[in-house]
mmCIF file of C-alpha atoms in Angstrom:
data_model
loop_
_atom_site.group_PDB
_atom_site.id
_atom_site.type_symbol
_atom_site.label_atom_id
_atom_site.label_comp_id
_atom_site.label_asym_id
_atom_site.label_seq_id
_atom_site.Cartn_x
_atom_site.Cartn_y
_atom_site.Cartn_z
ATOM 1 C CA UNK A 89 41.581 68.611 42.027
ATOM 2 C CA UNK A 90 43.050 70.165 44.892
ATOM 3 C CA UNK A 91 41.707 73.383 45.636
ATOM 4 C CA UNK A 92 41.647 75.984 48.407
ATOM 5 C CA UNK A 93 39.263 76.238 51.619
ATOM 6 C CA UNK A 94 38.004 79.876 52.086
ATOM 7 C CA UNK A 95 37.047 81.345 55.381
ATOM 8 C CA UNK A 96 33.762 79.337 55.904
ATOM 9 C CA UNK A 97 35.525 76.049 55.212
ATOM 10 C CA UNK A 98 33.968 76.152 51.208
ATOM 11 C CA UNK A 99 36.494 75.375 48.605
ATOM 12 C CA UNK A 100 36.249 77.383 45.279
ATOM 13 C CA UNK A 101 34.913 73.705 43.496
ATOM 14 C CA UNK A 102 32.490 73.081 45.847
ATOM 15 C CA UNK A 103 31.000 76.633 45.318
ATOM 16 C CA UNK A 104 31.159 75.901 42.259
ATOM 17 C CA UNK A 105 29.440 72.808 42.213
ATOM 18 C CA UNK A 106 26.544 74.788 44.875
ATOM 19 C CA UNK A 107 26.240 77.972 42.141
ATOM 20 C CA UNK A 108 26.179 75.533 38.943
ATOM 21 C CA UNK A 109 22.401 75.432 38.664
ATOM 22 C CA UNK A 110 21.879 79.463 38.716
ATOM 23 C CA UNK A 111 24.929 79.697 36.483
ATOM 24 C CA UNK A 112 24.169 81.684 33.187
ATOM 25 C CA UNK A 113 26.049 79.455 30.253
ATOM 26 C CA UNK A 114 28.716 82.397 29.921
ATOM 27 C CA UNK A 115 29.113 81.536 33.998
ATOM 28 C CA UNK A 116 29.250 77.881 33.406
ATOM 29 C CA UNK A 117 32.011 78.386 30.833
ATOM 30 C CA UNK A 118 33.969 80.238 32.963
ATOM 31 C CA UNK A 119 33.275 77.731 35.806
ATOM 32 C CA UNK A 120 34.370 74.302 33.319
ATOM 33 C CA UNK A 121 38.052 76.827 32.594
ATOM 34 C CA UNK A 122 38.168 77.115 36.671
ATOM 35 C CA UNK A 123 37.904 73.766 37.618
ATOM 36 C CA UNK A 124 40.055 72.359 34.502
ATOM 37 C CA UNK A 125 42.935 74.829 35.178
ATOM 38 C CA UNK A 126 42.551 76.229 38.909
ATOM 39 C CA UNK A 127 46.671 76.839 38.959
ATOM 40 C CA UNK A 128 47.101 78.643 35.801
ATOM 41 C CA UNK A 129 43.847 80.596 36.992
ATOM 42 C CA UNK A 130 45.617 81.730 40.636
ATOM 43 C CA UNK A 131 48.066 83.094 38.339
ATOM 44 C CA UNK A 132 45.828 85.141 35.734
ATOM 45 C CA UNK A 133 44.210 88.846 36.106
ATOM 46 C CA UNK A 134 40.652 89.444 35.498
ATOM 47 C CA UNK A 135 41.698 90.296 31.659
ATOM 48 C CA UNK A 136 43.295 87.670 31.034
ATOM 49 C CA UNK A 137 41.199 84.897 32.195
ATOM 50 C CA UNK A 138 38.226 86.205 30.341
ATOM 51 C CA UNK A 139 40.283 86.065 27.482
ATOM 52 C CA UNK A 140 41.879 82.755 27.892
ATOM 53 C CA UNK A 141 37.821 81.532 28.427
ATOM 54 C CA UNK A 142 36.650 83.693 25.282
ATOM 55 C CA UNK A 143 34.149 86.275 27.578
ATOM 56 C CA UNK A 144 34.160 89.431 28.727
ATOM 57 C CA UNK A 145 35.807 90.972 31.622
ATOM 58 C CA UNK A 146 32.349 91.999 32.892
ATOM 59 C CA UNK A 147 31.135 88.564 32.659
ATOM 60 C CA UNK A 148 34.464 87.145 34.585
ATOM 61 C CA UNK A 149 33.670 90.177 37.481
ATOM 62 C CA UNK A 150 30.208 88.615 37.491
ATOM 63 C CA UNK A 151 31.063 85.628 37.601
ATOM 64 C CA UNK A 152 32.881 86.026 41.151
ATOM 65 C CA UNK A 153 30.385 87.711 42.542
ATOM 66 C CA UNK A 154 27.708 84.171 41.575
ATOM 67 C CA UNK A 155 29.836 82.394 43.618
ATOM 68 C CA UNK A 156 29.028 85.099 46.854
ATOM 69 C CA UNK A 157 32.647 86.419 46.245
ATOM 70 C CA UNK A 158 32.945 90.444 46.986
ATOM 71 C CA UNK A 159 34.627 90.523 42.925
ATOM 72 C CA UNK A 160 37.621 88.767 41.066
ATOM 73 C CA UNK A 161 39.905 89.567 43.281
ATOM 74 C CA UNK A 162 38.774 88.011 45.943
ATOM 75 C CA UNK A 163 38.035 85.056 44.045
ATOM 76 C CA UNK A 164 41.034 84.433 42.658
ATOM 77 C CA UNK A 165 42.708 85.352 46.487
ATOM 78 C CA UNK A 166 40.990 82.572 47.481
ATOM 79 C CA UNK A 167 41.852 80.210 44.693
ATOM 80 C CA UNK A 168 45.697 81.049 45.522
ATOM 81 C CA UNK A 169 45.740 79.537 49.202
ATOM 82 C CA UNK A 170 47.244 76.388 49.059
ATOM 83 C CA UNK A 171 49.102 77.426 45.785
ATOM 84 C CA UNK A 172 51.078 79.894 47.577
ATOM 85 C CA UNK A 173 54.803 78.534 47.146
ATOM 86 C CA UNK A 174 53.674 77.954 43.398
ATOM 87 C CA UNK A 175 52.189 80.877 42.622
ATOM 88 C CA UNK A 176 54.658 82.857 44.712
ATOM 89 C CA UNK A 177 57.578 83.361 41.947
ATOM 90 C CA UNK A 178 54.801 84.107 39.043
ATOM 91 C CA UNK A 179 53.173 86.729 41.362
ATOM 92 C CA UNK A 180 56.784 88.146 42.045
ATOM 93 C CA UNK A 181 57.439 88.589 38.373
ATOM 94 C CA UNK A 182 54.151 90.276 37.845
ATOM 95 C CA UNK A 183 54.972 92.455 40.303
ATOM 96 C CA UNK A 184 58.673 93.398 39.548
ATOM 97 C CA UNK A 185 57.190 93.509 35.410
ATOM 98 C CA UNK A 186 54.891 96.030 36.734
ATOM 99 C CA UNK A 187 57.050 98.518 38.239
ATOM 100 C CA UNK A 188 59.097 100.716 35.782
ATOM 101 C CA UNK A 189 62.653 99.491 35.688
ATOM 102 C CA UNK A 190 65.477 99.164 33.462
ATOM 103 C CA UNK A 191 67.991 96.581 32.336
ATOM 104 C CA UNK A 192 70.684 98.208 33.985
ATOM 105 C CA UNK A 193 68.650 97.687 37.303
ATOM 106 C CA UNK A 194 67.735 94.113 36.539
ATOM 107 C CA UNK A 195 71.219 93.114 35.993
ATOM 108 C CA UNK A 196 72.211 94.626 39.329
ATOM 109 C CA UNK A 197 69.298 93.433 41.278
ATOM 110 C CA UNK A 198 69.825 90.064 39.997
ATOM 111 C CA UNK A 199 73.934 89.550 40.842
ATOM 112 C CA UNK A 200 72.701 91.396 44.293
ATOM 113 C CA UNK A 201 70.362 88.479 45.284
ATOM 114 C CA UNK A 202 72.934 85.928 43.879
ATOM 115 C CA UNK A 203 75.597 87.920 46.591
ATOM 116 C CA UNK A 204 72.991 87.563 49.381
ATOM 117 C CA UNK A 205 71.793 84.487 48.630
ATOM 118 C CA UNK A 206 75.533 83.020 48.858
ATOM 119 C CA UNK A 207 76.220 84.770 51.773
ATOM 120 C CA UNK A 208 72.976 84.085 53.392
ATOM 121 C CA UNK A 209 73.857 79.826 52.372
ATOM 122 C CA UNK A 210 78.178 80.193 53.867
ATOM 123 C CA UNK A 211 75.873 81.785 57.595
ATOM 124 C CA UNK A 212 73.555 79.191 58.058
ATOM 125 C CA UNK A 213 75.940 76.342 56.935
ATOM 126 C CA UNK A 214 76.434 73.287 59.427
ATOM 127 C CA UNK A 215 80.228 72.331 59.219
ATOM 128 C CA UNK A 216 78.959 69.626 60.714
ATOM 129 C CA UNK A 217 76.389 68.023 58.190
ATOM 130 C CA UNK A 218 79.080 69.272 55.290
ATOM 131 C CA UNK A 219 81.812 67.072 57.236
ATOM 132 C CA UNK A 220 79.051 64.478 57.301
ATOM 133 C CA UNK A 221 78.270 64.833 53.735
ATOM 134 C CA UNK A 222 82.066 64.729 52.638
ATOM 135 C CA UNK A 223 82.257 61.268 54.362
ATOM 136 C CA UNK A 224 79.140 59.369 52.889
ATOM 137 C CA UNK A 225 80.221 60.628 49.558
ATOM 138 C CA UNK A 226 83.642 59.289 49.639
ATOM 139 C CA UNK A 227 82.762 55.828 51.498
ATOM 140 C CA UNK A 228 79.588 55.219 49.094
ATOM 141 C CA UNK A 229 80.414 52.398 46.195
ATOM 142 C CA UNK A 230 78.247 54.053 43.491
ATOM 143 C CA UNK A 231 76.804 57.932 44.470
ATOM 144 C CA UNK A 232 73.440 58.087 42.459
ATOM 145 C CA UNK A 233 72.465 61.922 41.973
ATOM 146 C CA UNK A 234 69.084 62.714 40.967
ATOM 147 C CA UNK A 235 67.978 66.400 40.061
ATOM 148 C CA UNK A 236 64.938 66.644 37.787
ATOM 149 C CA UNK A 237 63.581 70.097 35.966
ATOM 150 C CA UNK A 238 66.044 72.887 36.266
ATOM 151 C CA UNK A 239 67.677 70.675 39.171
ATOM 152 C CA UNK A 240 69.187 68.459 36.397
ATOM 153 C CA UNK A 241 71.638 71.163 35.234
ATOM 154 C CA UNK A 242 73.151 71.577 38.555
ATOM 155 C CA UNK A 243 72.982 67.939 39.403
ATOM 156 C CA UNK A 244 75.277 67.776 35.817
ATOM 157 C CA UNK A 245 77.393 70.013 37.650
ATOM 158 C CA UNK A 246 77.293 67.858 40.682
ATOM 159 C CA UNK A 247 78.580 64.861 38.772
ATOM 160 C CA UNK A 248 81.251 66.671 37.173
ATOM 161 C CA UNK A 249 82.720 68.129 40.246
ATOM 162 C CA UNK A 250 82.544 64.263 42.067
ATOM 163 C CA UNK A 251 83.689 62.317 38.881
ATOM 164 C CA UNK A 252 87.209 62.833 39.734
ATOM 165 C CA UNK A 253 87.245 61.937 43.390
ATOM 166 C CA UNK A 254 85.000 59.235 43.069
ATOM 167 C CA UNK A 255 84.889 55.959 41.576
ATOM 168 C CA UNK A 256 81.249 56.016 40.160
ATOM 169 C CA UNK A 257 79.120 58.656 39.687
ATOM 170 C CA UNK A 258 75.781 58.351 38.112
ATOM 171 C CA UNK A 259 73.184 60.705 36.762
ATOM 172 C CA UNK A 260 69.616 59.819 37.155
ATOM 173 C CA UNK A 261 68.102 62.379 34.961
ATOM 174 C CA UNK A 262 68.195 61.116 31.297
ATOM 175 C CA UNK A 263 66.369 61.304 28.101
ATOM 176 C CA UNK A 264 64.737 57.505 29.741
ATOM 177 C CA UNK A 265 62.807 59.806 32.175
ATOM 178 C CA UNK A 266 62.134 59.153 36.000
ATOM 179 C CA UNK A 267 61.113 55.435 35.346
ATOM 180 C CA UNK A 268 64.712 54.386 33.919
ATOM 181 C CA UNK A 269 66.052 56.369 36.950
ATOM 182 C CA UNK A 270 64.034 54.082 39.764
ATOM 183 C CA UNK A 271 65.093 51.050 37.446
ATOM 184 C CA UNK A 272 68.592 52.602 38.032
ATOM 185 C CA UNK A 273 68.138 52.744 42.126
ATOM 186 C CA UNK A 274 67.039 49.068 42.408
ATOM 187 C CA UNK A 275 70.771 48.237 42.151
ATOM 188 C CA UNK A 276 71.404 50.743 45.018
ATOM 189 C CA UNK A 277 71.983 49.358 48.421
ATOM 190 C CA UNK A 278 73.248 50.278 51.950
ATOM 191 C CA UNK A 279 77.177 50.994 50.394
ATOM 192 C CA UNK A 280 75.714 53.700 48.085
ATOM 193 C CA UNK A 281 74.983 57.235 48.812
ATOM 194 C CA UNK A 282 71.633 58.871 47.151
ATOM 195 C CA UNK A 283 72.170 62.359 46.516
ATOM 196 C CA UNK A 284 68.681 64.811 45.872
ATOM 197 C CA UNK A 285 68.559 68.254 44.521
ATOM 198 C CA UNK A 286 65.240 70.014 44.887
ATOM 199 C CA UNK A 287 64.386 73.641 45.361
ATOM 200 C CA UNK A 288 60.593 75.435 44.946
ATOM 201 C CA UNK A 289 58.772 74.669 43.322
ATOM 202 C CA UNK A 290 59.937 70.817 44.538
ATOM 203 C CA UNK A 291 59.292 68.313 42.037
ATOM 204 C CA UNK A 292 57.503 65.111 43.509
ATOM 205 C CA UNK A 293 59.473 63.025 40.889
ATOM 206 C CA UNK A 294 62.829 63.715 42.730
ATOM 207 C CA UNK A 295 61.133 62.825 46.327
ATOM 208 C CA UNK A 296 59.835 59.699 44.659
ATOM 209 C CA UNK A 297 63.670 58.974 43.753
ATOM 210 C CA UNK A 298 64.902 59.625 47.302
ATOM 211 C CA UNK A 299 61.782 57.674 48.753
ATOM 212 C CA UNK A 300 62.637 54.251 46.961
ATOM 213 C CA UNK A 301 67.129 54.907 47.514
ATOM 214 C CA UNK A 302 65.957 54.870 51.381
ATOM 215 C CA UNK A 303 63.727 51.723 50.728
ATOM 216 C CA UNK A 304 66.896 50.226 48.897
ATOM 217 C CA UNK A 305 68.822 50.820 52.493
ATOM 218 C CA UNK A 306 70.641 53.712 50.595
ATOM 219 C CA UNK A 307 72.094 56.619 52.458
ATOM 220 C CA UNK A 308 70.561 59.955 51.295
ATOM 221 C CA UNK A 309 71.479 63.586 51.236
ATOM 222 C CA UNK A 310 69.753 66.136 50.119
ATOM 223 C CA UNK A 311 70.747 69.804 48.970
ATOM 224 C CA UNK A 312 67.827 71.679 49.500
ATOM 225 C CA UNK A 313 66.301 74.750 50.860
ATOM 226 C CA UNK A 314 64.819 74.619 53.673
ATOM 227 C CA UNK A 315 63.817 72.196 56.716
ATOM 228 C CA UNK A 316 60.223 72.262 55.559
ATOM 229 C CA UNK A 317 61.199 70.495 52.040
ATOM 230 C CA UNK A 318 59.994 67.699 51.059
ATOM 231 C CA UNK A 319 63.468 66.112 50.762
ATOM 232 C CA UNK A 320 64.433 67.291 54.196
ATOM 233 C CA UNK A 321 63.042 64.260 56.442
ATOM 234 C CA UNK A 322 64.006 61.441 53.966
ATOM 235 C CA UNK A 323 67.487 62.377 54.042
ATOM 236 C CA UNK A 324 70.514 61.130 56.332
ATOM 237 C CA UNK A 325 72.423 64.506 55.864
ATOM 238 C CA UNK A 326 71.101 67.425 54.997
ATOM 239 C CA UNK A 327 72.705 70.791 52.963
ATOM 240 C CA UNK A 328 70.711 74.194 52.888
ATOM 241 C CA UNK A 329 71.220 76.634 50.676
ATOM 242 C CA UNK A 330 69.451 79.893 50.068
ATOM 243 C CA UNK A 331 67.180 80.285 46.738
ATOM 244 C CA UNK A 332 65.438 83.771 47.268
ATOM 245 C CA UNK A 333 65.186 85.872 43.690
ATOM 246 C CA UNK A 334 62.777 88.214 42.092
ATOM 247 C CA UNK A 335 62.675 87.442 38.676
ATOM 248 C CA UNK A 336 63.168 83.323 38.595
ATOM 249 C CA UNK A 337 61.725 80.853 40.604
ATOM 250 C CA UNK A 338 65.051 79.786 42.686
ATOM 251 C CA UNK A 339 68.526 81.557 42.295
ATOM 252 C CA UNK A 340 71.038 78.633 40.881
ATOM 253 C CA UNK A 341 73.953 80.966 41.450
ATOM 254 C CA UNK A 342 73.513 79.976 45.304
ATOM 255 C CA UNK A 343 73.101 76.162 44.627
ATOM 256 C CA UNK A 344 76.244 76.226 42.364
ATOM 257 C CA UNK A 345 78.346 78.028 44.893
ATOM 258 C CA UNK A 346 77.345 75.260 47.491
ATOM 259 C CA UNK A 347 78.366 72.642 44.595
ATOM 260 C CA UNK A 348 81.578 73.876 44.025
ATOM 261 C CA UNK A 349 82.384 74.146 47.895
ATOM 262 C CA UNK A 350 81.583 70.303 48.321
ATOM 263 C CA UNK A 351 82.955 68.854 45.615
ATOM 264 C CA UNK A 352 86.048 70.841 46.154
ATOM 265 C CA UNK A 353 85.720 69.469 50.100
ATOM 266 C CA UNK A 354 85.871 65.915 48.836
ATOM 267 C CA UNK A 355 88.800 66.552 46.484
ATOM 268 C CA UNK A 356 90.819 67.563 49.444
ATOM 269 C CA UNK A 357 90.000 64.790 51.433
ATOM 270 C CA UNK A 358 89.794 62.311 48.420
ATOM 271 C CA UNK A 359 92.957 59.983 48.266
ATOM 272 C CA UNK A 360 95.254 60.070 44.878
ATOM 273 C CA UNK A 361 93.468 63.862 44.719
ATOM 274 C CA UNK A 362 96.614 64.920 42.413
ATOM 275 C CA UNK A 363 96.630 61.853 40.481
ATOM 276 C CA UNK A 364 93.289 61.852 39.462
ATOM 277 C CA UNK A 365 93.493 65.128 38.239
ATOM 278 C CA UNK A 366 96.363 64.487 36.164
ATOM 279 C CA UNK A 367 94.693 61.296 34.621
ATOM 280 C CA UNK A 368 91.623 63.508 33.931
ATOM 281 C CA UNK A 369 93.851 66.064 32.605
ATOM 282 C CA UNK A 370 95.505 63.287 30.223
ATOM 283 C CA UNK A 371 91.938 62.249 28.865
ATOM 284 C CA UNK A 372 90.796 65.509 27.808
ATOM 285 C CA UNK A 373 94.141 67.147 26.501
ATOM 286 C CA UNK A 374 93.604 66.046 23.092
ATOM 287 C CA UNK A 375 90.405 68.685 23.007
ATOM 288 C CA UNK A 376 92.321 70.903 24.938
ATOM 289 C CA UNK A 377 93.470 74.245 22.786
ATOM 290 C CA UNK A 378 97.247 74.856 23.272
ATOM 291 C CA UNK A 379 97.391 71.548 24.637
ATOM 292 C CA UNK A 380 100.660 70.619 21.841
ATOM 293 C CA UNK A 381 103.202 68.999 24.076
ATOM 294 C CA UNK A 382 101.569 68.184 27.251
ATOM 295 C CA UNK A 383 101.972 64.876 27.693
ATOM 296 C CA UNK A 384 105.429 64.503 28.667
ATOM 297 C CA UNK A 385 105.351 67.283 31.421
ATOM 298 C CA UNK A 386 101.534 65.971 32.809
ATOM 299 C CA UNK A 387 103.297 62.057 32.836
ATOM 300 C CA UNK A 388 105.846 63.337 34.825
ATOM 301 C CA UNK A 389 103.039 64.593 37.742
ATOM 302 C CA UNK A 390 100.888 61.610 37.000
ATOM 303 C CA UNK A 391 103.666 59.310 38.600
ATOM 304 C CA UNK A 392 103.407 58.407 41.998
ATOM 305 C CA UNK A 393 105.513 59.818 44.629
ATOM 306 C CA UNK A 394 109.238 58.485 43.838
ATOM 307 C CA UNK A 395 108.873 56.778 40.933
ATOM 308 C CA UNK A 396 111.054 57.274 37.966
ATOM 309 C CA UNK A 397 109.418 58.877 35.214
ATOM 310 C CA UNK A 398 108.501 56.842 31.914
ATOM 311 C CA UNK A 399 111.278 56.016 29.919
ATOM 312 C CA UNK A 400 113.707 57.281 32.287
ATOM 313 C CA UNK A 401 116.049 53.626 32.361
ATOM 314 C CA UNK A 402 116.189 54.001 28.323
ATOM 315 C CA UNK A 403 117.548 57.277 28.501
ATOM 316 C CA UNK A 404 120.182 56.083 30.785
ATOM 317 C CA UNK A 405 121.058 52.817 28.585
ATOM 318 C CA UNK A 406 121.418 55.239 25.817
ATOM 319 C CA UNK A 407 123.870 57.570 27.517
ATOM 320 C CA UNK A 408 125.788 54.315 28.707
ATOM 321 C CA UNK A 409 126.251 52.574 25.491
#
């Protein structure tokens, strides 16, 4: 277990394991929750612990003070270090939960961070890494994408947005899990492009993924948050994007934006950009509503530049004969 070292260089288990004989058995109950769950603990008031454990709040306040802490609060203070940058959107939604509000003001605090958050990303964007980025995609053979957790939906996105510039696209993130992903990578090499999505709380499955592309010689970029991101010293190229919210964990409006402005980036430099589009556009009319009729007009624009359109000789035998 990986706990937190208090001022005197004690972690909470090892004052634990120093109190256990002068425990009471309501204490040592208490204790056996702690050291079996020390996250969801950093995250639980006094009230809710002791009911989780089945004891009093009394007992819980007691409890703290065995282990030479001033009360609970303290206690579970210290048990949070280390678990800050988990903790840190649970204790934010406490805290925004506890302060009257209504849904009028949730709704407008919540498309207010998503504004800042996007403008905050376009400000600290470097034209040059996006340039770089726009390249490896578009010169990689296969470009492997792997988001896990809610990083899956917008590597989904991600995939979409390439599949019509690129030749192959593949998702990582299946119903197979992370192990038929790295089974995936091991046909990766140094002509394929590894692209990671990972945001706080960063999964260690998606660094994993990026860790054996890089032993496969792939190239790898990241879309991330920040420098200090797991992700961010595996990776060739690098794309930051803001993720600051009160009520979620990480604002996806942000990483979508960024999504949309690169793959639209490697459309325009893609080659055949039109084409492909109109091929696309040719596969999915059929579950296209209003679609009746489309076929002749989207041939016509699927043609290369200067080429007759389908059928046009038989139209002229006809008008000869």
């Amino acid at each position: 277990m990986s706990t937190n070292v208090d001022t005197n260089g004690t972690t909470v288990a090892q004052r634990i394991a120093q109190a256990l004989p002068r425990l009471t058995r309501s204490h040592r109950q208490v204790a056996d929750f702690v050291l079996e769950h020390p996250l969801q603990v950093a995250t639980l008031p006094i009230d809710e612990l002791a009911a989780a454990v089945g004891v009093s709040v009394a007992t819980a306040n007691r409890f703290a003070r065995a282990l030479d802490f001033d009360g609970y609060a303290t206690f579970r203070a210290e048990l949070v270090r280390g678990f800050e940058s988990l903790v840190a959107p649970v204790e934010r939604l406490r805290g925004n939960l506890e302060r009257p509000t209504t849904v009028a003001e949730v709704f407008a605090t919540a498309l207010d961070e998503s504004r800042r958050n996007i403008e905050a990303t376009r400000q600290s964007l470097d034209y040059a890494a996006c340039e770089a980025a726009v390249q490896r995609i578009l010169k990689a053979r296969s470009v492997y994408i792997g988001g896990l957790g809610a990083s899956a939906w917008l590597a989904g996105l991600l995939q979409h947005g390439l599949d019509g510039s690129c030749n192959d696209v593949r998702m990582l993130s299946s119903v197979s899990g992370v192990t038929h992903a790295a089974r995936s990578l091991m046909h990766a090499g140094p002509q394929d492009l590894f692209i990671g999505l990972t945001f706080p709380r960063y999964l260690t499955d998606t660094v994993a993924l990026a860790q054996i592309a890089k032993g496969q010689g792939c190239a790898v970029l990241a879309l991330t948050d920040r420098p200090s991101s797991p992700l961010a010293p595996l990776a060739d190229v690098v794309l930051y994007c803001q993720t600051e919210t009160s009520y979620r964990p990480n604002c996806e409006t942000s990483v979508l934006a960024l999504i949309e402005a690169l793959t639209s980036a490697v459309a325009l430099r893609a080659p055949r950009a039109v084409q492909s589009a109109s091929r696309i556009l040719q596969a999915v009319r059929p579950w296209l509503h209003g679609a009746q009729g489309l076929p002749r007009s989207e041939a016509a624009l699927a043609q290369p530049a200067g080429a007759a359109p389908a059928g046009a000789g038989k139209k002229k035998k006809k008008a000869s004969s």
